[in-house]
Amino acid sequence: MKTAIIGCGAIANTHIDVIKHLGLNLVAICDLSEDKASALLGKHGVTATIYTDYEKMLDEAKPDVVHICTPHWEHAKMSIAALERNINVLCEKPVCISPEQYAAIKAAEKHSAAVMGVCFQNRYLETNEKLRALAAEEGAKGIFAAVPWSRDENYYLSTDWRGRKATEGGGVMMNQAIHTLDLALWMLGNPVAVTGTVTNNHLVGTIDEEDTAELYIEFESGAKANFYATTAAVSDTPVIISLTTKSDRYTAFGNKVFDRAGDTVVVNEKTDIIAKDYWGNGHLHLVRDFYDCLKSGRKFPIGVSEAYRAVSVILALYRSCGKRVELDLSKL
Ligand SMILES: NC(=O)c1ccc[n+]([C@@H]2O[C@H](COP(=O)([O-])OP(=O)(O)OC[C@H]3O[C@@H](n4cnc5c(N)ncnc54)[C@H](O)[C@@H]3O)[C@@H](O)[C@H]2O)c1
């Protein structure tokens, strides 16, 4: 199978590491900056044809799979361009940033022979798999989650798309905490209402979106989730996910899950790749699963609609302003 990448920035490094690790056939990469694309190949000691126009790359290189590693606002148009050419898509999160983009991807997907998946790699970590299993086995009452991370002015000013609602789609929730929100939805099921607030606590004048968010999510099952996320923390503190079931309480922190007594329930052992700690080292397992699904015809678990659930909750949060917003995700 021939593989290509669009976007040669930070996360593309992880995708190339994984592509090398899995022995996939990287035939082409694309970035607006030829120098950046060339530097990425050089850094990883691989060769591929370099393009600066992604549609030209799709037409000429004809990959079987394209990895989309570009800014949020471009995910939809690039995914659609690939789907229209029957090229399978593995897109970085978020799948898109508006209902209109979502509808356009779904329409393209409907007429395509190709498959699209989205990178929520933390679903593949043992700690999160264990929490989800415990939620199902013991009956989940709810989750408290916190994403206390640190992003300064330089982080936002280092690209032309972060920190801007038009291109990022939102702040800490749409970019960083979307992973943890996705996990909470994956563990607790169908959300029916969201109440919350967003604020810009430390980067007024630098970003036009939230650096901090708190939300309360009600689920069809009766479970609840409380969520706090910020990029105004003093350091990148590990994500906390605390699951209360009918029998116990389990807290994932860093690489481990602890029960109420403080005993370790599970440790992440999947250490063979390859990302910044706080991203979670699940890309290898997710990408492997995506390609296995393509080969076997099995359905990849994180498709467009599944990935859009977290975006829907975030967009509802942005509308909330402290008021309860009802959700109906049954028709996604
Ligand atoms: N899954 C994760 O844990 C994780 C971690 C980091 C980033 N990401 C996601 O990866 C994506 C990229 O993030 P990043 O931090 O690598 O961004 P980045 O700014 O470092 O890289 C983006 C690259 O895309 C290129 N680009 C932009 N428009 C293009 C176009 N039209 N054609 C070709 N190339 C184009 C830019 O030149 C840049 O090199 C985002 O969606 C982000 O949310 C995911």
PDB file of N, CA and C in Angstrom, residues 259-296:
ATOM      1  N   ASP A 259      -6.809   2.243  42.063  1.00  0.00           N
ATOM      2  CA  ASP A 259      -8.166   2.118  42.596  1.00  0.00           C
ATOM      3  C   ASP A 259      -8.321   3.025  43.821  1.00  0.00           C
ATOM      4  N   ARG A 260      -9.499   2.955  44.477  1.00  0.00           N
ATOM      5  CA  ARG A 260      -9.763   3.878  45.586  1.00  0.00           C
ATOM      6  C   ARG A 260      -8.754   3.698  46.717  1.00  0.00           C
ATOM      7  N   ALA A 261      -8.278   2.459  46.912  1.00  0.00           N
ATOM      8  CA  ALA A 261      -7.309   2.174  47.976  1.00  0.00           C
ATOM      9  C   ALA A 261      -5.896   2.642  47.610  1.00  0.00           C
ATOM     10  N   GLY A 262      -5.706   3.063  46.375  1.00  0.00           N
ATOM     11  CA  GLY A 262      -4.372   3.516  45.957  1.00  0.00           C
ATOM     12  C   GLY A 262      -3.550   2.421  45.318  1.00  0.00           C
ATOM     13  N   ASP A 263      -4.134   1.219  45.181  1.00  0.00           N
ATOM     14  CA  ASP A 263      -3.392   0.126  44.538  1.00  0.00           C
ATOM     15  C   ASP A 263      -3.417   0.289  43.024  1.00  0.00           C
ATOM     16  N   THR A 264      -2.301  -0.112  42.381  1.00  0.00           N
ATOM     17  CA  THR A 264      -2.211   0.010  40.922  1.00  0.00           C
ATOM     18  C   THR A 264      -3.042  -1.078  40.251  1.00  0.00           C
ATOM     19  N   VAL A 265      -3.887  -0.659  39.340  1.00  0.00           N
ATOM     20  CA  VAL A 265      -4.760  -1.607  38.630  1.00  0.00           C
ATOM     21  C   VAL A 265      -4.152  -1.993  37.287  1.00  0.00           C
ATOM     22  N   VAL A 266      -3.537  -1.019  36.593  1.00  0.00           N
ATOM     23  CA  VAL A 266      -2.904  -1.320  35.301  1.00  0.00           C
ATOM     24  C   VAL A 266      -1.854  -0.245  35.007  1.00  0.00           C
ATOM     25  N   VAL A 267      -0.831  -0.673  34.259  1.00  0.00           N
ATOM     26  CA  VAL A 267       0.236   0.242  33.833  1.00  0.00           C
ATOM     27  C   VAL A 267       0.313   0.178  32.306  1.00  0.00           C
ATOM     28  N   ASN A 268       0.532   1.318  31.663  1.00  0.00           N
ATOM     29  CA  ASN A 268       0.756   1.281  30.208  1.00  0.00           C
ATOM     30  C   ASN A 268       2.083   0.607  29.918  1.00  0.00           C
ATOM     31  N   GLU A 269       2.033  -0.492  29.180  1.00  0.00           N
ATOM     32  CA  GLU A 269       3.276  -1.186  28.829  1.00  0.00           C
ATOM     33  C   GLU A 269       3.655  -0.956  27.374  1.00  0.00           C
ATOM     34  N   LYS A 270       2.744  -0.369  26.606  1.00  0.00           N
ATOM     35  CA  LYS A 270       2.996  -0.199  25.168  1.00  0.00           C
ATOM     36  C   LYS A 270       3.961   0.968  24.953  1.00  0.00           C
ATOM     37  N   THR A 271       5.222   0.718  25.200  1.00  0.00           N
ATOM     38  CA  THR A 271       6.170   1.833  25.245  1.00  0.00           C
ATOM     39  C   THR A 271       7.002   1.989  23.971  1.00  0.00           C
ATOM     40  N   ASP A 272       6.709   1.195  22.934  1.00  0.00           N
ATOM     41  CA  ASP A 272       7.641   1.158  21.813  1.00  0.00           C
ATOM     42  C   ASP A 272       7.603   2.367  20.892  1.00  0.00           C
ATOM     43  N   ILE A 273       6.773   3.287  21.092  1.00  0.00           N
ATOM     44  CA  ILE A 273       6.773   4.543  20.303  1.00  0.00           C
ATOM     45  C   ILE A 273       6.164   5.668  21.121  1.00  0.00           C
ATOM     46  N   ILE A 274       6.489   6.759  20.988  1.00  0.00           N
ATOM     47  CA  ILE A 274       7.282   7.618  20.075  1.00  0.00           C
ATOM     48  C   ILE A 274       6.543   8.946  20.043  1.00  0.00           C
ATOM     49  N   ALA A 275       6.273   9.579  20.994  1.00  0.00           N
ATOM     50  CA  ALA A 275       5.680  10.909  20.863  1.00  0.00           C
ATOM     51  C   ALA A 275       5.995  11.658  22.139  1.00  0.00           C
ATOM     52  N   LYS A 276       5.580  12.944  22.141  1.00  0.00           N
ATOM     53  CA  LYS A 276       5.743  13.670  23.395  1.00  0.00           C
ATOM     54  C   LYS A 276       4.840  13.006  24.435  1.00  0.00           C
ATOM     55  N   ASP A 277       5.335  12.923  25.676  1.00  0.00           N
ATOM     56  CA  ASP A 277       4.607  12.265  26.766  1.00  0.00           C
ATOM     57  C   ASP A 277       3.138  12.645  26.812  1.00  0.00           C
ATOM     58  N   TYR A 278       2.923  13.979  26.762  1.00  0.00           N
ATOM     59  CA  TYR A 278       1.563  14.428  27.005  1.00  0.00           C
ATOM     60  C   TYR A 278       0.632  14.184  25.826  1.00  0.00           C
ATOM     61  N   TRP A 279       1.176  13.819  24.636  1.00  0.00           N
ATOM     62  CA  TRP A 279       0.295  13.445  23.537  1.00  0.00           C
ATOM     63  C   TRP A 279      -0.265  12.040  23.762  1.00  0.00           C
ATOM     64  N   GLY A 280       0.491  11.206  24.477  1.00  0.00           N
ATOM     65  CA  GLY A 280       0.089   9.808  24.618  1.00  0.00           C
ATOM     66  C   GLY A 280       0.708   8.991  23.495  1.00  0.00           C
ATOM     67  N   ASN A 281       1.289   7.849  23.857  1.00  0.00           N
ATOM     68  CA  ASN A 281       2.044   7.083  22.866  1.00  0.00           C
ATOM     69  C   ASN A 281       1.179   6.066  22.124  1.00  0.00           C
ATOM     70  N   GLY A 282       0.036   6.483  21.686  1.00  0.00           N
ATOM     71  CA  GLY A 282      -0.877   5.527  21.059  1.00  0.00           C
ATOM     72  C   GLY A 282      -0.858   5.516  19.542  1.00  0.00           C
ATOM     73  N   HIS A 283      -0.107   6.429  18.912  1.00  0.00           N
ATOM     74  CA  HIS A 283      -0.180   6.515  17.449  1.00  0.00           C
ATOM     75  C   HIS A 283       0.183   5.195  16.762  1.00  0.00           C
ATOM     76  N   LEU A 284       1.231   4.540  17.262  1.00  0.00           N
ATOM     77  CA  LEU A 284       1.646   3.287  16.619  1.00  0.00           C
ATOM     78  C   LEU A 284       0.473   2.311  16.565  1.00  0.00           C
ATOM     79  N   HIS A 285      -0.220   2.189  17.685  1.00  0.00           N
ATOM     80  CA  HIS A 285      -1.289   1.183  17.788  1.00  0.00           C
ATOM     81  C   HIS A 285      -2.495   1.586  16.953  1.00  0.00           C
ATOM     82  N   LEU A 286      -2.772   2.884  16.940  1.00  0.00           N
ATOM     83  CA  LEU A 286      -3.902   3.355  16.128  1.00  0.00           C
ATOM     84  C   LEU A 286      -3.606   3.188  14.631  1.00  0.00           C
ATOM     85  N   VAL A 287      -2.423   3.616  14.206  1.00  0.00           N
ATOM     86  CA  VAL A 287      -2.105   3.534  12.770  1.00  0.00           C
ATOM     87  C   VAL A 287      -2.075   2.069  12.327  1.00  0.00           C
ATOM     88  N   ARG A 288      -1.499   1.214  13.153  1.00  0.00           N
ATOM     89  CA  ARG A 288      -1.463  -0.217  12.814  1.00  0.00           C
ATOM     90  C   ARG A 288      -2.888  -0.749  12.650  1.00  0.00           C
ATOM     91  N   ASP A 289      -3.765  -0.368  13.576  1.00  0.00           N
ATOM     92  CA  ASP A 289      -5.150  -0.830  13.514  1.00  0.00           C
ATOM     93  C   ASP A 289      -5.839  -0.311  12.245  1.00  0.00           C
ATOM     94  N   PHE A 290      -5.559   0.952  11.889  1.00  0.00           N
ATOM     95  CA  PHE A 290      -6.192   1.523  10.691  1.00  0.00           C
ATOM     96  C   PHE A 290      -5.804   0.717   9.445  1.00  0.00           C
ATOM     97  N   TYR A 291      -4.511   0.436   9.307  1.00  0.00           N
ATOM     98  CA  TYR A 291      -4.067  -0.318   8.123  1.00  0.00           C
ATOM     99  C   TYR A 291      -4.575  -1.767   8.176  1.00  0.00           C
ATOM    100  N   ASP A 292      -4.622  -2.350   9.381  1.00  0.00           N
ATOM    101  CA  ASP A 292      -5.180  -3.716   9.500  1.00  0.00           C
ATOM    102  C   ASP A 292      -6.639  -3.725   9.050  1.00  0.00           C
ATOM    103  N   CYS A 293      -7.370  -2.683   9.424  1.00  0.00           N
ATOM    104  CA  CYS A 293      -8.779  -2.588   9.016  1.00  0.00           C
ATOM    105  C   CYS A 293      -8.895  -2.490   7.495  1.00  0.00           C
ATOM    106  N   LEU A 294      -8.023  -1.688   6.882  1.00  0.00           N
ATOM    107  CA  LEU A 294      -8.078  -1.568   5.420  1.00  0.00           C
ATOM    108  C   LEU A 294      -7.823  -2.923   4.758  1.00  0.00           C
ATOM    109  N   LYS A 295      -6.856  -3.668   5.324  1.00  0.00           N
ATOM    110  CA  LYS A 295      -6.505  -4.952   4.702  1.00  0.00           C
ATOM    111  C   LYS A 295      -7.603  -5.986   4.906  1.00  0.00           C
ATOM    112  N   SER A 296      -8.200  -5.982   6.099  1.00  0.00           N
ATOM    113  CA  SER A 296      -9.149  -7.053   6.424  1.00  0.00           C
ATOM    114  C   SER A 296     -10.594  -6.697   6.096  1.00  0.00           C
TER     115      SER A 296
END
